[in-house]
Amino acid sequence: DVLDKQPEKIQLLYCLGLVNYFVKRDFTSAMRDFQAFIQKATVGNTFGSSVTFAKQYLEEVQASLAGDDVPPILSSAAM
């Protein structure tokens, strides 16, 4: 696993979150990935705009897991 060998590459967590959310529709994994990315990026004060998008996606994932109808934002500039 790349993250095991290079844990400083936290941007990979954001990418995994995007794949799990938008491609695989695996909301549980997407939530885990976005939460880990937000936590690590916030501590390091890095990837500001990606953190903003990750927080938005995390809210959508949590709403989806709760059964709320959330429209997908596939046209987002972060993609």
N, CA and C atoms as an extended XYZ file, in Angstrom:
237
Properties=species:S:1:pos:R:3:atomname:S:1:resname:S:1:resid:I:1 pbc="F F F"
N         0.845       -1.177        0.000 N   ASP     1
C         0.000        0.000        0.000 CA  ASP     1
C         0.893        1.244        0.000 C   ASP     1
N         0.644        2.134       -0.901 N   VAL     2
C         1.476        3.330       -1.055 CA  VAL     2
C         1.465        4.177        0.209 C   VAL     2
N         0.322        4.306        0.839 N   LEU     3
C         0.238        5.130        2.051 CA  LEU     3
C         1.043        4.537        3.206 C   LEU     3
N         1.186        3.236        3.236 N   ASP     4
C         2.025        2.620        4.264 CA  ASP     4
C         3.494        2.949        4.040 C   ASP     4
N         3.900        2.996        2.780 N   LYS     5
C         5.299        3.265        2.449 CA  LYS     5
C         5.624        4.755        2.441 C   LYS     5
N         4.618        5.580        2.100 N   GLN     6
C         4.830        7.021        2.034 CA  GLN     6
C         3.676        7.751        2.731 C   GLN     6
N         3.619        7.690        4.060 N   PRO     7
C         2.495        8.279        4.794 CA  PRO     7
C         2.386        9.797        4.650 C   PRO     7
N         3.452       10.429        4.179 N   GLU     8
C         3.403       11.885        3.989 CA  GLU     8
C         2.577       12.287        2.768 C   GLU     8
N         2.219       11.348        1.934 N   LYS     9
C         1.429       11.610        0.717 CA  LYS     9
C        -0.061       11.619        1.063 C   LYS     9
N        -0.443       12.549        1.945 N   ILE    10
C        -1.832       12.576        2.420 CA  ILE    10
C        -2.831       12.916        1.316 C   ILE    10
N        -2.364       13.520        0.234 N   GLN    11
C        -3.268       13.842       -0.865 CA  GLN    11
C        -3.869       12.579       -1.475 C   GLN    11
N        -3.201       11.445       -1.282 N   LEU    12
C        -3.750       10.181       -1.770 CA  LEU    12
C        -5.037        9.812       -1.044 C   LEU    12
N        -5.166       10.223        0.206 N   LEU    13
C        -6.414        9.986        0.939 CA  LEU    13
C        -7.574       10.734        0.283 C   LEU    13
N        -7.307       11.955       -0.157 N   TYR    14
C        -8.331       12.735       -0.857 CA  TYR    14
C        -8.713       12.035       -2.159 C   TYR    14
N        -7.717       11.576       -2.895 N   CYS    15
C        -7.979       10.871       -4.156 CA  CYS    15
C        -8.770        9.591       -3.924 C   CYS    15
N        -8.408        8.839       -2.897 N   LEU    16
C        -9.160        7.632       -2.565 CA  LEU    16
C       -10.607        7.967       -2.214 C   LEU    16
N       -10.785        9.046       -1.472 N   GLY    17
C       -12.137        9.481       -1.131 CA  GLY    17
C       -12.954        9.794       -2.368 C   GLY    17
N       -12.339       10.474       -3.333 N   LEU    18
C       -13.047       10.803       -4.577 CA  LEU    18
C       -13.443        9.541       -5.339 C   LEU    18
N       -12.519        8.601       -5.443 N   VAL    19
C       -12.808        7.350       -6.153 CA  VAL    19
C       -13.916        6.575       -5.438 C   VAL    19
N       -13.784        6.466       -4.123 N   ASN    20
C       -14.794        5.717       -3.373 CA  ASN    20
C       -16.163        6.387       -3.428 C   ASN    20
N       -16.196        7.698       -3.424 N   TYR    21
C       -17.467        8.420       -3.445 CA  TYR    21
C       -18.087        8.434       -4.835 C   TYR    21
N       -17.350        8.932       -5.806 N   PHE    22
C       -17.929        9.178       -7.124 CA  PHE    22
C       -17.928        7.966       -8.051 C   PHE    22
N       -16.934        7.106       -7.935 N   VAL    23
C       -16.824        5.984       -8.863 CA  VAL    23
C       -17.433        4.717       -8.265 C   VAL    23
N       -16.946        4.346       -7.101 N   LYS    24
C       -17.396        3.088       -6.498 CA  LYS    24
C       -18.701        3.224       -5.725 C   LYS    24
N       -19.043        4.455       -5.340 N   ARG    25
C       -20.227        4.724       -4.514 CA  ARG    25
C       -20.143        3.966       -3.183 C   ARG    25
N       -18.934        3.835       -2.683 N   ASP    26
C       -18.663        3.190       -1.399 CA  ASP    26
C       -18.573        4.302       -0.362 C   ASP    26
N       -19.724        4.646        0.204 N   PHE    27
C       -19.805        5.807        1.087 CA  PHE    27
C       -19.048        5.612        2.393 C   PHE    27
N       -19.019        4.401        2.903 N   THR    28
C       -18.308        4.144        4.157 CA  THR    28
C       -16.808        4.370        3.980 C   THR    28
N       -16.253        3.844        2.892 N   SER    29
C       -14.822        4.043        2.634 CA  SER    29
C       -14.522        5.500        2.307 C   SER    29
N       -15.400        6.138        1.557 N   ALA    30
C       -15.208        7.552        1.227 CA  ALA    30
C       -15.190        8.399        2.494 C   ALA    30
N       -16.100        8.110        3.410 N   MET    31
C       -16.147        8.861        4.667 CA  MET    31
C       -14.842        8.682        5.434 C   MET    31
N       -14.353        7.454        5.525 N   ARG    32
C       -13.085        7.180        6.220 CA  ARG    32
C       -11.930        7.948        5.577 C   ARG    32
N       -11.870        7.913        4.242 N   ASP    33
C       -10.771        8.572        3.530 CA  ASP    33
C       -10.822       10.088        3.682 C   ASP    33
N       -11.999       10.670        3.516 N   PHE    34
C       -12.128       12.122        3.649 CA  PHE    34
C       -11.827       12.574        5.079 C   PHE    34
N       -12.302       11.830        6.076 N   GLN    35
C       -12.017       12.196        7.465 CA  GLN    35
C       -10.524       12.150        7.753 C   GLN    35
N        -9.853       11.114        7.283 N   ALA    36
C        -8.408       10.995        7.507 CA  ALA    36
C        -7.660       12.124        6.802 C   ALA    36
N        -8.070       12.431        5.563 N   PHE    37
C        -7.420       13.508        4.824 CA  PHE    37
C        -7.613       14.840        5.534 C   PHE    37
N        -8.838       15.142        5.928 N   ILE    38
C        -9.127       16.419        6.595 CA  ILE    38
C        -8.301       16.547        7.866 C   ILE    38
N        -8.254       15.493        8.649 N   GLN    39
C        -7.506       15.528        9.908 CA  GLN    39
C        -6.027       15.780        9.659 C   GLN    39
N        -5.430       15.051        8.736 N   LYS    40
C        -3.995       15.181        8.481 CA  LYS    40
C        -3.643       16.489        7.794 C   LYS    40
N        -4.485       16.933        6.872 N   ALA    41
C        -4.207       18.188        6.168 CA  ALA    41
C        -4.399       19.383        7.085 C   ALA    41
N        -5.347       19.283        8.011 N   THR    42
C        -5.584       20.382        8.946 CA  THR    42
C        -4.414       20.520        9.910 C   THR    42
N        -3.896       19.400       10.387 N   VAL    43
C        -2.734       19.421       11.282 CA  VAL    43
C        -1.540       20.046       10.572 C   VAL    43
N        -1.347       19.691        9.314 N   GLY    44
C        -0.214       20.208        8.550 CA  GLY    44
C        -0.487       21.532        7.862 C   GLY    44
N        -1.732       22.025        7.978 N   ASN    45
C        -2.134       23.282        7.347 CA  ASN    45
C        -1.786       23.278        5.855 C   ASN    45
N        -2.187       22.193        5.165 N   THR    46
C        -1.903       22.043        3.748 CA  THR    46
C        -3.178       21.728        2.969 C   THR    46
N        -3.114       21.883        1.670 N   PHE    47
C        -4.193       21.517        0.755 CA  PHE    47
C        -5.519       22.191        1.120 C   PHE    47
N        -5.467       23.496        1.334 N   GLY    48
C        -6.633       24.243        1.796 CA  GLY    48
C        -7.891       24.062        0.976 C   GLY    48
N        -7.804       24.225       -0.344 N   SER    49
C        -9.015       24.105       -1.161 CA  SER    49
C        -9.505       22.657       -1.205 C   SER    49
N        -8.593       21.712       -1.179 N   SER    50
C        -9.000       20.309       -1.164 CA  SER    50
C        -9.686       19.948        0.153 C   SER    50
N        -9.240       20.535        1.243 N   VAL    51
C        -9.895       20.318        2.536 CA  VAL    51
C       -11.326       20.853        2.478 C   VAL    51
N       -11.502       22.017        1.875 N   THR    52
C       -12.838       22.590        1.747 CA  THR    52
C       -13.753       21.655        0.977 C   THR    52
N       -13.282       21.138       -0.153 N   PHE    53
C       -14.087       20.196       -0.935 CA  PHE    53
C       -14.314       18.905       -0.162 C   PHE    53
N       -13.290       18.400        0.514 N   ALA    54
C       -13.429       17.156        1.268 CA  ALA    54
C       -14.496       17.299        2.352 C   ALA    54
N       -14.553       18.446        3.004 N   LYS    55
C       -15.585       18.676        4.024 CA  LYS    55
C       -16.977       18.664        3.400 C   LYS    55
N       -17.100       19.272        2.229 N   GLN    56
C       -18.389       19.274        1.532 CA  GLN    56
C       -18.785       17.845        1.138 C   GLN    56
N       -17.850       17.113        0.571 N   TYR    57
C       -18.128       15.731        0.173 CA  TYR    57
C       -18.452       14.873        1.396 C   TYR    57
N       -17.753       15.108        2.494 N   LEU    58
C       -17.996       14.353        3.714 CA  LEU    58
C       -19.426       14.573        4.202 C   LEU    58
N       -19.894       15.813        4.165 N   GLU    59
C       -21.278       16.093        4.550 CA  GLU    59
C       -22.254       15.340        3.652 C   GLU    59
N       -21.973       15.309        2.358 N   GLU    60
C       -22.842       14.599        1.420 CA  GLU    60
C       -22.825       13.096        1.678 C   GLU    60
N       -21.651       12.548        1.951 N   VAL    61
C       -21.520       11.126        2.237 CA  VAL    61
C       -22.310       10.781        3.496 C   VAL    61
N       -22.156       11.597        4.527 N   GLN    62
C       -22.865       11.338        5.775 CA  GLN    62
C       -24.377       11.419        5.563 C   GLN    62
N       -24.831       12.368        4.756 N   ALA    63
C       -26.257       12.471        4.447 CA  ALA    63
C       -26.733       11.248        3.673 C   ALA    63
N       -25.919       10.775        2.739 N   SER    64
C       -26.276        9.581        1.972 CA  SER    64
C       -26.375        8.358        2.877 C   SER    64
N       -25.434        8.236        3.804 N   LEU    65
C       -25.466        7.111        4.734 CA  LEU    65
C       -26.668        7.187        5.669 C   LEU    65
N       -27.126        8.414        5.936 N   ALA    66
C       -28.296        8.606        6.795 CA  ALA    66
C       -29.599        8.411        6.022 C   ALA    66
N       -29.504        8.242        4.702 N   GLY    67
C       -30.688        8.019        3.895 CA  GLY    67
C       -31.283        9.271        3.291 C   GLY    67
N       -30.646       10.402        3.466 N   ASP    68
C       -31.122       11.647        2.868 CA  ASP    68
C       -30.826       11.638        1.377 C   ASP    68
N       -31.669       12.271        0.607 N   ASP    69
C       -31.465       12.352       -0.838 CA  ASP    69
C       -30.558       13.531       -1.137 C   ASP    69
N       -29.319       13.235       -1.514 N   VAL    70
C       -28.335       14.277       -1.806 CA  VAL    70
C       -27.985       14.223       -3.276 C   VAL    70
N       -28.184       15.328       -4.004 N   PRO    71
C       -27.834       15.302       -5.433 CA  PRO    71
C       -26.333       15.216       -5.607 C   PRO    71
N       -25.867       14.404       -6.545 N   PRO    72
C       -24.419       14.315       -6.785 CA  PRO    72
C       -23.897       15.601       -7.398 C   PRO    72
N       -22.660       15.925       -7.089 N   ILE    73
C       -22.049       17.132       -7.644 CA  ILE    73
C       -20.887       16.739       -8.528 C   ILE    73
N       -21.160       15.882       -9.464 N   LEU    74
C       -20.113       15.351      -10.339 CA  LEU    74
C       -19.456       16.405      -11.193 C   LEU    74
N       -20.079       17.552      -11.355 N   SER    75
C       -19.489       18.592      -12.182 CA  SER    75
C       -18.593       19.529      -11.384 C   SER    75
N       -18.276       19.145      -10.155 N   SER    76
C       -17.474       19.983       -9.277 CA  SER    76
C       -16.113       20.284       -9.883 C   SER    76
N       -15.601       21.456       -9.586 N   ALA    77
C       -14.283       21.880      -10.075 CA  ALA    77
C       -13.158       21.059       -9.471 C   ALA    77
N       -13.401       20.357       -8.372 N   ALA    78
C       -12.348       19.576       -7.716 CA  ALA    78
C       -12.041       18.292       -8.472 C   ALA    78
N       -12.876       17.870       -9.327 N   MET    79
C       -12.678       16.611      -10.059 CA  MET    79
C       -11.685       16.816      -11.182 C   MET    79
